[in-house]
Amino acid sequence: MTANRAARSCGAASNRCSTGSNRSNSPDEGRRMRSLRGVQVQIFGQVYNVRSASDPDRTHRVAEIVDEKMNGIADRGGSPDSYRVAVLAALELADELLRLRDEHERYRGRINAKRDRIQALLEEAGGSRTAALFPAAD
């Protein structure tokens, strides 16, 4: 999802944000930009027009998550400054992302260890012809 640099400069009084020009610097970028769909979302009381290659329903769900996070921070007595609320929301979401990545890596390690153990047992039981059944998943 991209909101370009223009979204960063949207003021609190603005009801709409421009996502900037559709001019392309390269043929690949031009193709990518043409494949983006415009979607209007509302986050923390502001309406944004964003362009995304994702399904519009997914884009709306992403915006809902950000909106919920920002409203939750504001409801906890945080600063009324929307910029500060956005930064705190970004920090919380980044923390959650890192936690999930760490969890994913732990699961991947456990799965690889189990795969290796199963492969070793199969090789022990049936020789080397079973080695191709479990290619490395790294």
C-alpha positions as a printed Julia matrix, in Angstrom:
138×3 Matrix{Float64}:
   0.0     0.0     0.0
   1.34    3.42   -0.83
   0.18    6.83    0.21
   3.26    8.55   -1.23
   4.93   11.54    0.3
   1.78   13.64   -0.05
   0.03   11.71    2.7
   2.75   12.68    5.16
   2.11   16.34    4.5
  -1.66   16.21    4.99
  -2.75   18.63    7.67
  -5.18   17.8    10.46
  -7.76   20.14    8.95
  -7.65   18.35    5.6
 -10.5    16.02    4.73
  -8.73   14.49    1.74
  -5.15   13.7     0.94
  -3.68   13.61   -2.51
  -1.42   10.65   -3.13
   0.6    12.61   -5.64
   1.21   12.33   -9.33
   0.85    9.12  -11.3
   3.89   10.03  -13.39
   6.37    7.23  -13.61
  10.16    7.34  -13.5
  10.58    3.9   -15.1
   8.54    1.46  -17.21
   8.35   -1.0   -14.28
   7.1     1.72  -11.95
   4.57    2.8   -14.56
   3.18   -0.75  -14.84
   3.04   -1.05  -11.07
   1.26    2.28  -10.7
  -1.34    1.29  -13.3
  -2.06   -1.89  -11.33
  -2.8     0.07   -8.15
  -6.42    0.69   -7.18
  -7.64    3.84   -5.53
  -9.37    3.24   -2.2
 -10.81    5.78    0.2
 -10.28    5.0     3.88
 -10.85    6.82    7.13
  -8.26    6.79    9.89
  -8.56    8.74   13.13
 -11.3    10.94   11.72
  -9.44   11.79    8.52
 -10.3    10.55    5.03
  -7.4     9.37    2.89
  -7.33    8.31   -0.75
  -4.7     5.61   -1.03
  -3.57    3.5    -3.95
  -2.92   -0.16   -3.29
  -2.22   -3.32   -5.26
  -4.11   -5.2    -2.55
  -7.77   -6.07   -2.7
  -9.86   -3.05   -1.59
 -11.35   -5.1     1.28
  -7.84   -5.83    2.55
  -6.91   -2.15    2.27
  -9.99   -1.23    4.29
  -9.09   -3.85    6.92
  -5.54   -2.46    7.19
  -6.98    1.03    7.67
  -9.38   -0.3    10.32
  -6.48   -1.81   12.26
  -4.58    1.49   12.2
  -7.74    3.41   13.14
  -8.46    1.05   16.06
  -4.88    1.32   17.29
  -4.88    5.13   17.11
  -8.28    5.44   18.79
  -7.17    3.02   21.51
  -4.12    5.16   22.23
  -6.21    8.34   22.3
  -8.79    6.69   24.58
  -6.06    5.73   27.07
  -5.45    9.41   27.67
  -2.7     9.92   25.18
  -1.93   13.19   23.55
  -4.69   14.73   21.42
  -2.01   15.52   18.83
  -2.77   13.22   15.88
   0.88   13.11   14.81
   1.97   11.87   18.24
  -0.88    9.33   18.32
   0.18    8.1    14.86
   3.8     7.68   15.97
   2.74    5.78   19.1
   0.45    3.58   16.99
   3.31    2.9    14.57
   5.56    1.92   17.48
   2.94   -0.45   18.9
   2.29   -2.01   15.48
   6.03   -2.4    14.82
   6.45   -4.07   18.22
   3.63   -6.47   17.4
   5.17   -7.19   13.98
   8.58   -7.98   15.52
   6.98  -10.24   18.13
   5.1   -12.15   15.4
   8.26  -12.43   13.27
  10.15  -13.86   16.25
   7.33  -16.32   16.89
   7.31  -17.3    13.21
  11.06  -17.98   13.31
  10.67  -20.11   16.45
   7.96  -22.18   14.73
  10.05  -22.45   11.57
  12.97  -23.75   13.64
  10.76  -26.31   15.38
   9.29  -27.46   12.06
  12.74  -27.79   10.49
  13.99  -29.77   13.5
  11.01  -32.13   13.28
  11.5   -32.48    9.51
  15.16  -33.33   10.03
  14.28  -35.88   12.7
  11.64  -37.53   10.49
  14.05  -37.58    7.55
  16.75  -39.19    9.7
  14.3   -41.83   10.93
  13.15  -42.57    7.38
  16.72  -42.82    6.12
  17.57  -45.1     9.0
  14.56  -47.29    8.25
  14.61  -47.26    4.45
  17.93  -46.1     3.16
  18.84  -43.01    1.18
  15.95  -43.23   -1.31
  13.68  -41.39    1.18
  15.99  -38.35    1.43
  14.28  -36.63   -1.51
  10.92  -36.7     0.28
  11.89  -33.85    2.59
  13.8   -31.08    0.83
  15.1   -28.29    3.02
  12.44  -25.63    3.72
  14.89  -22.81    4.46
